[in-house]
Coordinates of C-alpha atoms in Angstrom, one line a residue:
M1 CA -0.4 0.2 -0.2
N2 CA 1.5 3.5 -1.1
Q3 CA 2.2 6.2 2.0
I4 CA -0.1 9.1 2.2
A5 CA 1.0 12.3 4.0
S6 CA 2.1 12.7 7.1
R7 CA 0.0 14.0 9.7
A8 CA 0.7 13.6 13.5
F9 CA -0.3 10.2 15.4
S10 CA -2.7 10.0 18.0
P11 CA -2.2 9.2 21.6
D12 CA -4.0 5.6 20.5
E13 CA -1.9 5.6 17.6
E14 CA 1.1 5.7 19.7
R15 CA -0.6 3.0 22.1
N16 CA -1.3 0.9 19.4
I17 CA 2.4 1.3 18.1
D18 CA 3.4 0.1 21.4
L19 CA 1.1 -3.0 22.1
A20 CA 2.0 -4.4 18.2
Y21 CA 5.9 -3.8 19.5
D22 CA 5.1 -5.7 22.5
E23 CA 3.3 -9.0 20.4
L24 CA 6.1 -9.1 18.8
L25 CA 8.5 -9.1 20.9
R26 CA 6.3 -11.9 22.6
S27 CA 6.5 -13.8 19.3
Y28 CA 10.0 -13.7 19.3
V29 CA 11.0 -14.5 22.3
E30 CA 9.0 -16.9 23.1
S31 CA 10.6 -19.0 19.7
R32 CA 14.0 -20.9 20.1
H33 CA 16.2 -18.9 18.0
R34 CA 19.2 -17.1 19.5
R35 CA 17.9 -14.0 21.7
K36 CA 18.7 -11.2 20.2
V37 CA 16.3 -8.7 21.5
E38 CA 18.0 -5.5 22.2
L39 CA 18.8 -5.6 18.4
V40 CA 14.9 -6.1 16.9
G41 CA 14.5 -3.2 19.7
K42 CA 17.4 -1.2 18.2
A43 CA 15.3 -1.8 14.5
F44 CA 12.2 -1.3 15.9
R45 CA 13.2 2.2 17.0
F46 CA 15.2 2.8 14.3
A47 CA 11.7 2.0 12.2
R48 CA 10.0 4.4 15.0
V49 CA 11.9 7.6 13.9
A50 CA 11.8 6.7 10.8
H51 CA 8.7 6.2 9.3
Q52 CA 6.6 8.9 12.3
G53 CA 4.0 10.5 11.1
C54 CA 3.8 8.9 8.2
R55 CA 0.1 6.2 6.8
R56 CA -0.8 4.2 4.5
N57 CA -4.0 4.6 2.0
D58 CA -6.4 4.1 4.9
G59 CA -5.3 6.0 6.8
S60 CA -3.1 3.8 9.9
P61 CA 0.2 4.5 11.3
Y62 CA 3.2 3.3 8.2
I63 CA 5.0 1.8 11.2
L64 CA 2.3 -0.4 12.1
H65 CA 2.5 -2.4 8.9
A66 CA 5.9 -3.1 8.9
L67 CA 5.7 -4.6 12.7
A68 CA 2.0 -6.5 10.9
V69 CA 5.1 -7.7 8.1
A70 CA 7.6 -8.8 11.0
L71 CA 5.2 -10.7 13.5
I72 CA 4.3 -13.0 10.0
C73 CA 7.9 -13.3 10.1
S74 CA 8.5 -14.6 13.6
R75 CA 5.0 -16.0 14.2
E76 CA 3.5 -17.6 11.2
L77 CA 6.5 -18.0 9.3
G78 CA 8.6 -19.4 12.9
L79 CA 12.2 -17.1 11.0
G80 CA 14.4 -15.1 13.5
S81 CA 16.1 -11.7 14.5
T82 CA 18.1 -11.3 10.9
T83 CA 14.9 -11.3 9.2
I84 CA 12.1 -10.0 12.0
V85 CA 14.9 -6.8 12.2
C86 CA 15.0 -6.6 7.8
A87 CA 10.9 -6.6 8.3
L88 CA 10.6 -3.5 10.5
L89 CA 13.1 -2.1 8.0
H90 CA 11.8 -3.4 4.7
D91 CA 10.2 0.2 3.5
I92 CA 12.2 3.0 5.0
V93 CA 14.4 3.6 1.8
E94 CA 10.7 3.9 0.2
H95 CA 8.8 5.9 2.5
S96 CA 11.7 8.3 3.9
D97 CA 14.7 10.4 3.6
R98 CA 16.8 7.3 5.2
S99 CA 19.4 5.5 3.1
I100 CA 21.4 2.3 2.7
E101 CA 24.4 3.0 3.5
D102 CA 22.2 4.5 6.9
I103 CA 21.1 0.3 7.6
E104 CA 24.7 -0.7 6.5
A105 CA 25.7 2.7 9.0
N106 CA 23.4 0.8 12.1
F107 CA 22.9 -2.8 11.9
G108 CA 25.6 -3.9 9.2
P109 CA 26.0 -5.2 5.3
Q110 CA 24.3 -8.6 6.1
I111 CA 21.6 -6.3 7.0
S112 CA 22.1 -3.9 4.5
S113 CA 21.8 -5.6 1.3
I114 CA 18.4 -7.8 2.7
V115 CA 17.0 -4.5 3.1
A116 CA 18.5 -3.4 -0.4
G117 CA 17.0 -6.6 -1.9
I118 CA 13.3 -6.4 -1.0
N119 CA 13.6 -2.7 -2.1
K120 CA 14.7 -4.1 -5.5
L121 CA 11.4 -6.0 -5.3
S122 CA 8.9 -3.0 -4.6
G123 CA 6.5 -2.4 -7.2
G124 CA 4.6 -4.5 -9.3
I125 CA 5.2 -6.9 -11.5
F126 CA 1.9 -8.0 -13.6
G127 CA 1.0 -5.2 -15.7
H128 CA 3.6 -4.1 -17.9
A129 CA 5.1 -5.0 -20.9
A130 CA 6.3 -9.0 -20.7
E131 CA 10.1 -7.8 -21.1
T132 CA 9.6 -5.8 -18.0
Q133 CA 7.9 -8.6 -16.2
A134 CA 10.8 -11.0 -17.4
L135 CA 13.2 -8.0 -15.9
K136 CA 11.1 -7.9 -12.6
L137 CA 11.1 -11.8 -11.5
R138 CA 14.8 -12.0 -12.8
D139 CA 15.4 -9.3 -9.8
M140 CA 13.0 -11.8 -7.7
M141 CA 15.1 -15.0 -9.1
M142 CA 17.9 -12.9 -8.4
S143 CA 17.2 -12.2 -5.1
M144 CA 16.0 -15.9 -3.9
S145 CA 19.4 -17.4 -5.9
T146 CA 21.2 -14.7 -3.4
D147 CA 19.2 -14.9 -0.1
V148 CA 16.3 -16.7 0.8
R149 CA 14.6 -14.4 3.5
V150 CA 15.1 -11.6 0.8
I151 CA 12.0 -13.1 -0.8
L152 CA 10.6 -14.8 2.8
V153 CA 9.6 -10.9 3.5
K154 CA 8.5 -10.1 0.4
M155 CA 5.8 -12.2 0.8
A156 CA 5.2 -11.3 4.3
D157 CA 4.7 -7.9 2.8
R158 CA 2.6 -9.1 0.2
M159 CA 0.7 -11.6 2.7
H160 CA -0.4 -8.5 5.5
N161 CA -1.0 -6.4 2.4
L162 CA -2.9 -9.1 0.9
R163 CA -5.3 -9.3 4.3
N164 CA -6.4 -5.9 4.2
I165 CA -7.2 -5.0 0.6
S166 CA -10.0 -3.6 0.9
T167 CA -9.2 -0.6 1.3
Q168 CA -7.3 -0.6 -2.1
R169 CA -8.7 1.3 -5.4
P170 CA -10.0 -1.8 -7.1
E171 CA -7.2 -1.9 -10.4
R172 CA -5.0 -2.4 -7.8
R173 CA -6.6 -4.7 -5.8
R174 CA -6.8 -6.6 -8.8
R175 CA -2.7 -6.9 -9.6
V176 CA -2.4 -7.6 -6.8
A177 CA -5.0 -10.1 -6.3
R178 CA -2.5 -11.7 -9.9
E179 CA 0.2 -11.5 -8.9
S180 CA -0.5 -13.6 -5.8
L181 CA -2.4 -16.2 -7.3
Y182 CA -0.1 -16.4 -9.8
V183 CA 3.3 -16.0 -9.1
Y184 CA 3.6 -15.4 -4.4
A185 CA 1.4 -18.5 -4.3
P186 CA 3.3 -21.1 -6.9
L187 CA 6.7 -20.2 -4.7
A188 CA 4.9 -20.2 -1.3
E189 CA 5.1 -23.9 -2.4
R190 CA 8.2 -24.5 -4.1
L191 CA 9.5 -23.5 -0.3
G192 CA 7.1 -25.7 1.6
L193 CA 5.0 -22.9 2.6
F194 CA 2.0 -24.9 2.4
M195 CA 0.1 -22.8 4.8
M196 CA 1.0 -19.1 3.1
K197 CA 0.6 -21.1 -0.7
S198 CA -3.7 -21.7 0.5
E199 CA -3.2 -18.2 1.5
F200 CA -2.1 -16.3 -1.3
E201 CA -4.4 -18.2 -3.4
D202 CA -7.9 -17.7 -0.8
L203 CA -7.8 -14.4 -0.5
A204 CA -6.9 -13.2 -4.1
F205 CA -9.2 -15.1 -5.3
R206 CA -12.1 -14.1 -2.9
C207 CA -11.2 -11.0 -5.2
E208 CA -10.7 -11.9 -8.3
E209 CA -14.1 -13.9 -8.2
P210 CA -15.8 -13.2 -5.4
E211 CA -19.1 -14.5 -6.9
A212 CA -17.1 -17.9 -7.3
Y213 CA -15.8 -18.1 -4.2
E214 CA -18.7 -17.0 -2.3
L215 CA -20.4 -19.5 -4.2
V216 CA -17.3 -22.6 -2.4
C217 CA -17.9 -21.6 0.9
R218 CA -22.0 -21.2 0.9
K219 CA -21.3 -25.6 -0.5
L220 CA -19.4 -26.2 2.5
E221 CA -21.0 -24.3 4.8
Q222 CA -24.5 -25.5 4.2
T223 CA -22.6 -29.4 3.9
D224 CA -20.5 -29.0 7.2
E225 CA -22.6 -31.1 9.4
I226 CA -23.3 -34.2 7.3
R227 CA -19.3 -33.7 7.2
Q228 CA -18.2 -33.2 10.2
K229 CA -20.7 -36.5 11.2
I230 CA -19.0 -38.7 8.5
V231 CA -15.5 -38.0 9.9
A232 CA -16.8 -38.8 13.7
S233 CA -17.6 -42.5 12.4
F234 CA -14.1 -43.2 10.9
V235 CA -11.7 -40.9 13.3
A236 CA -13.8 -42.6 16.7
P237 CA -12.3 -46.4 16.2
L238 CA -9.3 -45.4 14.4
R239 CA -8.2 -43.2 17.9
K240 CA -9.8 -46.1 19.5
R241 CA -7.5 -48.5 17.8
L242 CA -4.3 -46.6 17.8
S243 CA -4.4 -45.7 22.0
E244 CA -4.8 -49.7 21.9
E245 CA -1.5 -50.0 20.0
G246 CA 0.4 -47.7 22.6
I247 CA 0.4 -44.5 19.4
E248 CA 0.0 -41.3 21.1
C249 CA -1.2 -39.0 18.4
E250 CA -3.7 -36.1 17.0
I251 CA -6.7 -36.9 14.3
K252 CA -8.8 -34.1 12.8
A253 CA -10.2 -33.5 9.6
R254 CA -8.8 -30.5 7.1
V255 CA -11.4 -29.7 4.8
K256 CA -9.3 -28.8 1.2
S257 CA -9.4 -25.0 0.7
V258 CA -11.3 -22.8 -1.6
Y259 CA -9.2 -21.8 -4.2
S260 CA -8.8 -25.9 -4.1
I261 CA -12.2 -27.0 -4.2
Y262 CA -13.1 -24.4 -7.4
R263 CA -10.1 -25.8 -9.6
K264 CA -10.5 -29.1 -9.1
M265 CA -14.5 -28.0 -10.7
Q266 CA -13.0 -26.5 -13.7
K267 CA -10.4 -29.2 -14.2
K268 CA -13.0 -31.3 -13.9
G269 CA -15.6 -29.6 -15.2
I270 CA -18.0 -31.2 -12.2
P271 CA -20.1 -29.7 -9.7
F272 CA -19.4 -28.9 -5.9
E273 CA -20.8 -32.4 -4.9
E274 CA -18.6 -34.4 -7.5
V275 CA -16.2 -33.4 -5.3
F276 CA -15.3 -36.4 -3.0
D277 CA -11.4 -35.5 -2.1
V278 CA -13.0 -32.0 0.0
Y279 CA -12.0 -33.2 2.9
A280 CA -8.7 -35.3 4.3
V281 CA -7.8 -36.9 7.7
R282 CA -4.8 -36.4 8.9
V283 CA -2.6 -38.1 11.5
I284 CA 0.2 -36.4 13.0
Y285 CA 1.7 -38.8 15.5
E286 CA 3.9 -38.4 18.6
N287 CA 7.5 -39.0 18.8
D288 CA 11.2 -38.3 19.5
D289 CA 13.2 -40.8 17.9
D290 CA 14.3 -40.7 14.2
A291 CA 14.3 -43.7 13.9
L292 CA 11.4 -44.6 14.4
E293 CA 9.9 -42.3 12.6
E294 CA 8.7 -44.0 9.3
P295 CA 7.8 -47.2 11.2
I296 CA 5.3 -45.6 13.5
A297 CA 3.8 -44.0 10.5
R298 CA 3.5 -47.9 8.4
R299 CA 2.3 -49.3 11.8
I300 CA -1.0 -46.5 11.4
A301 CA -1.4 -46.6 7.5
D302 CA -1.1 -50.9 8.3
I303 CA -4.1 -50.6 11.6
L304 CA -6.7 -48.4 8.9
A305 CA -5.8 -50.9 5.6
E306 CA -7.6 -53.5 8.6
D307 CA -10.7 -52.7 7.7
R308 CA -10.6 -50.8 4.4
T309 CA -9.3 -51.4 0.7
I310 CA -7.2 -48.9 -0.1
H311 CA -7.5 -47.5 -3.5
P312 CA -3.8 -48.7 -5.2
D313 CA -3.7 -45.6 -7.0
R314 CA -3.9 -43.2 -5.2
T315 CA -0.7 -43.2 -3.0
R316 CA 1.5 -41.5 -2.3
D317 CA 5.1 -42.1 0.2
W318 CA 6.4 -39.3 0.7
L319 CA 8.5 -40.7 3.2
R320 CA 11.4 -42.4 2.1
T321 CA 12.1 -39.6 -0.9
P322 CA 11.0 -36.5 0.1
K323 CA 9.3 -33.4 -2.2
D324 CA 11.7 -31.3 -3.2
N325 CA 10.6 -28.6 -0.1
G326 CA 10.7 -31.4 2.1
Y327 CA 7.9 -32.7 2.6
R328 CA 7.5 -35.9 3.8
A329 CA 4.5 -37.8 4.3
L330 CA 2.4 -40.7 3.9
H331 CA -0.8 -40.7 2.1
L332 CA -3.0 -43.2 1.5
T333 CA -7.2 -43.3 -0.6
L334 CA -9.4 -45.9 2.0
R335 CA -12.6 -47.4 1.3
D336 CA -15.2 -48.5 4.5
N337 CA -17.7 -50.8 4.5
S338 CA -20.3 -48.6 2.7
G339 CA -18.1 -47.9 0.0
R340 CA -16.7 -44.1 0.6
W341 CA -13.8 -43.4 0.1
T342 CA -11.2 -41.4 2.1
E343 CA -8.1 -39.3 2.1
V344 CA -5.7 -39.8 5.4
Q345 CA -2.3 -38.4 5.5
I346 CA -0.2 -39.6 8.3
R347 CA 2.8 -37.8 9.5
S348 CA 4.2 -37.5 12.6
R349 CA 4.6 -34.0 14.8
K350 CA 7.9 -33.0 12.7
M351 CA 6.8 -33.4 9.0
D352 CA 3.6 -31.4 10.1
D353 CA 5.9 -28.4 11.1
I354 CA 7.5 -29.0 8.0
A355 CA 4.4 -29.7 5.5
E356 CA 3.3 -26.5 7.1
L357 CA 6.0 -24.7 7.7
G358 CA 8.5 -25.9 5.0
Y359 CA 11.4 -23.7 4.7
A360 CA 11.4 -21.9 8.1
A361 CA 10.4 -24.5 10.2
H362 CA 13.6 -26.6 10.3
W363 CA 15.5 -24.4 13.0
K364 CA 12.8 -26.2 15.3
Y365 CA 15.6 -29.6 15.2
K366 CA 19.0 -28.0 15.5
D367 CA 19.5 -28.2 18.9
G368 CA 17.4 -24.1 18.8
V369 CA 20.8 -22.7 18.3
Q370 CA 20.5 -22.8 14.3
T371 CA 20.1 -19.3 12.8
D372 CA 17.0 -19.0 9.7
T373 CA 19.8 -18.4 7.1
E374 CA 19.5 -22.7 5.8
R375 CA 18.8 -23.0 2.1
L376 CA 17.0 -24.7 0.3
D377 CA 20.2 -26.5 -2.2
N378 CA 17.0 -28.5 -4.9
L379 CA 14.9 -25.1 -5.3
V380 CA 18.2 -22.3 -5.1
N381 CA 19.8 -24.7 -7.6
S382 CA 16.6 -24.5 -9.5
V383 CA 17.3 -20.8 -9.9
K384 CA 20.3 -20.4 -10.6
E385 CA 20.3 -22.4 -14.0
I386 CA 18.1 -20.9 -14.8
L387 CA 20.0 -17.6 -14.4
A388 CA 23.6 -18.7 -15.9
N389 CA 21.9 -19.2 -19.6
P390 CA 18.4 -16.7 -19.1
E391 CA 16.7 -17.0 -23.0
P392 CA 17.2 -13.5 -24.9
N393 CA 14.2 -13.9 -25.8
A394 CA 11.7 -11.9 -22.9
V395 CA 8.6 -14.3 -23.1
D396 CA 10.8 -17.3 -23.9
F397 CA 12.3 -17.1 -20.1
L398 CA 9.2 -16.3 -18.5
D399 CA 8.0 -19.2 -20.0
T400 CA 10.7 -20.8 -18.2
L401 CA 10.8 -19.4 -14.8
R402 CA 6.4 -20.8 -15.4
F403 CA 8.1 -24.2 -15.6
N404 CA 11.0 -24.8 -13.2
I405 CA 9.5 -22.1 -10.8
F406 CA 5.3 -21.4 -11.1
A407 CA 4.9 -24.5 -12.6
E408 CA 2.2 -27.1 -10.8
Q409 CA 4.9 -30.7 -9.1
I410 CA 5.0 -33.7 -10.7
Y411 CA 6.8 -36.8 -9.4
V412 CA 7.8 -39.8 -11.1
F413 CA 9.2 -43.1 -10.6
T414 CA 13.0 -45.5 -11.4
P415 CA 12.5 -48.3 -11.8
A416 CA 15.1 -48.6 -8.9
G417 CA 12.3 -46.8 -6.7
D418 CA 13.2 -43.9 -6.6
L419 CA 11.4 -40.9 -6.5
I420 CA 12.0 -37.7 -9.2
G421 CA 10.0 -34.8 -9.3
L422 CA 9.8 -32.9 -12.2
P423 CA 7.4 -29.6 -13.3
A424 CA 4.2 -30.5 -14.7
G425 CA 5.3 -30.5 -18.4
A426 CA 8.2 -32.6 -18.1
T427 CA 9.3 -34.8 -20.3
V428 CA 11.0 -38.4 -20.9
L429 CA 14.2 -36.3 -21.9
D430 CA 13.9 -33.9 -18.7
M431 CA 13.3 -37.7 -16.8
A432 CA 17.1 -38.8 -18.0
Y433 CA 18.6 -35.8 -17.4
A434 CA 18.0 -35.1 -13.9
V435 CA 19.0 -38.8 -12.8
D436 CA 22.1 -38.6 -15.2
E437 CA 23.2 -36.6 -17.1
A438 CA 25.5 -39.2 -18.9
I439 CA 21.8 -41.0 -18.6
G440 CA 21.1 -37.9 -20.4
D441 CA 22.9 -37.9 -23.2
H442 CA 21.7 -40.9 -24.0
C443 CA 18.7 -41.1 -24.1
I444 CA 16.8 -42.1 -27.1
G445 CA 13.5 -42.7 -24.9
G446 CA 11.6 -44.3 -22.2
K447 CA 9.1 -47.4 -20.9
I448 CA 6.1 -46.1 -19.7
N449 CA 4.1 -49.5 -17.7
R450 CA 5.9 -51.1 -20.5
R451 CA 4.8 -49.1 -23.4
L452 CA 7.4 -47.8 -25.6
V453 CA 7.6 -43.9 -25.4
T454 CA 9.5 -40.9 -26.8
P455 CA 11.6 -38.2 -25.1
D456 CA 9.9 -36.0 -26.2
H457 CA 6.5 -37.9 -23.7
H458 CA 5.4 -35.5 -21.3
L459 CA 5.0 -37.2 -18.1
D460 CA 1.9 -37.8 -15.4
S461 CA 2.7 -37.2 -11.8
G462 CA 3.0 -42.0 -10.9
D463 CA 4.2 -42.9 -14.5
L464 CA 7.2 -45.5 -13.6
V465 CA 9.6 -44.6 -16.1
E466 CA 12.9 -46.5 -16.9
I467 CA 14.3 -44.3 -19.4
I468 CA 16.2 -46.1 -22.4
T469 CA 19.5 -45.2 -23.7
V470 CA 21.7 -46.6 -26.7
R471 CA 26.4 -45.4 -26.7
C472 CA 26.3 -44.2 -29.9
V473 CA 24.0 -41.3 -29.6
S474 CA 24.8 -38.0 -28.4
P475 CA 23.1 -33.5 -28.7
E476 CA 21.5 -33.2 -31.0
E477 CA 19.8 -29.0 -31.4
K478 CA 16.5 -30.8 -32.0
W479 CA 17.4 -32.0 -28.4
L480 CA 15.9 -28.6 -27.3
G481 CA 12.5 -28.9 -28.7
Q482 CA 12.4 -32.4 -26.3
C483 CA 12.6 -30.5 -22.5
V484 CA 11.5 -28.1 -21.1
T485 CA 13.8 -28.0 -17.5
A486 CA 16.3 -24.9 -17.3
H487 CA 19.1 -28.0 -15.9
A488 CA 18.2 -30.8 -18.9
R489 CA 18.7 -28.1 -22.0
N490 CA 21.8 -26.1 -20.0
I491 CA 23.8 -29.2 -20.6
I492 CA 22.7 -29.6 -23.6
K493 CA 23.7 -26.1 -24.8
S494 CA 27.1 -26.9 -22.9
R495 CA 27.1 -30.0 -24.8
L496 CA 26.1 -28.4 -28.2

C-alpha cells in the first residue's frame, strides 16, 4: 500500500504501536532462536523514528505495517532476528529519508544487503510489457538465489497487504490478486509454505472472482454438518485402535482450500457435490526418535487397512523420498464398508511442522541454535540454472520460469523405486537428465508401464519410467525442443 501525507499520531495510535511491538517481542522471545532482543529493539526504534507521522492509504500509521510484516515472519514463518529486523526496516528507504547506507551503518552489511534486495522488488510485476515482467521476475529469482530471506520478507509483506486489500482501488486489488495467485502462491509451495500458499490462493481468489468464491464457501457451509458426522464415524474407532497400540496422536479433518476445490471443479468440469476429496483426515503422531518415524507411520497405515480397502492408484509415499521442498508424509485413500472413500495423511509432529511451515520450520529441529540462514538447495539450484543461461527473448524467459518455478510439480518413479520431482509438462528427456547427465546424453526414449515412448513424451505424476539409452547417441539441437527444464536445456546447450 502506498504512503499518504504525514500527520502526527494520536495518543491512542502511539499506544497501538507499543502494543504491536510488545506482541512481536513476545513472539520472538517464545521462539527457540538465539536471543537478540536488543537488536530487534534497535530496529524497531530506528523504524519508528523513520516512519514517524507517516501513514498508509487506509490512514493507519506506517510503522504498524512494518510490525505486522515482522510478526508474520516471526509467528507464522518461525524466522529469527535477522529476518525480523529486515522486516521492520523493509520500507524505510522507499518511504522515508533514510538510505541503505544509513541501514548499513547501523545494522551492518548483511541486513542492509537483504533490505536492498527487498527494495529492488518494490512495485508490481503484472500490468507491464513482457520485457518488464521478465526483468522483475529475474530480479526476484536473483534475490532468491542470493539470500532466500529477501523473498520470505517480501512474501510476508505481500500477505499483510493482501489481508488488508479492501481499502485499495479496484485496479490495484486486481493486480495484487493476480500476482499473489500466479507468482507468490507457487513460490510459497516451492518453499514448502503450504499454509501461506493456501491463504494466498484463497484471498486472491476471493478478490478476483468473489461470486465463485462465495459459491464454494456456501457449499462448504451447507455440507459441514454431514461432513463432521462422516469424519466422527471414521475417527472414533481409529483413535481407539491407535490408543490400543500405544500410539499417541492427534487426528483431525482438513478441508481443502476454497481455491483448490474450485480449481478441481473447473479442471474436471464437475459440480461441488462430485469433488470426493473435499476433506482429508490427518493423523499426526508424536515421536521423539527419528529412527522410529517411518516404522510408526507404516504401522498406522497397516491399522487403517485392517478393515478398509486401499486405492492402489492414490497412494503417495513421501517418507523415503521427500518432495524437493522437504515435504514428508504417507497419503492413502481408503474405502470403508459403505463404499465411501476417505483420504488419510499420516505424519509425525515434525513432518507436520515442516509441511505447514516448510523452510521456516527447520530451525525447530536444530537444537534451538540454528539461525534462519539455511538454504533450500534444490530450489536455489533450479533458480541458478535458469539465471545461468537466460533466454534472449523476454517471453521465452517467462516461459522458462513458468515451467521450472511456477508450474505445479509432478513426481515419477525410477525402476529402482526412487522418486524424481519435475515440473508439470516435463518429458522423458527431462527425467533422463534429472537422473544423470550421462543417461540424458544417450537417451533415445523410455518405457512407461512397459509401453515404449519417445524422449519428448510428457510425464504424469505416478508414472514408472525406465530410460532407454544407446551409447552411440549424443545431444543434437532438436533435443532442445524435447525438454522444458532449465537443467536439461543448459546441459544440452553446453554439449552443442
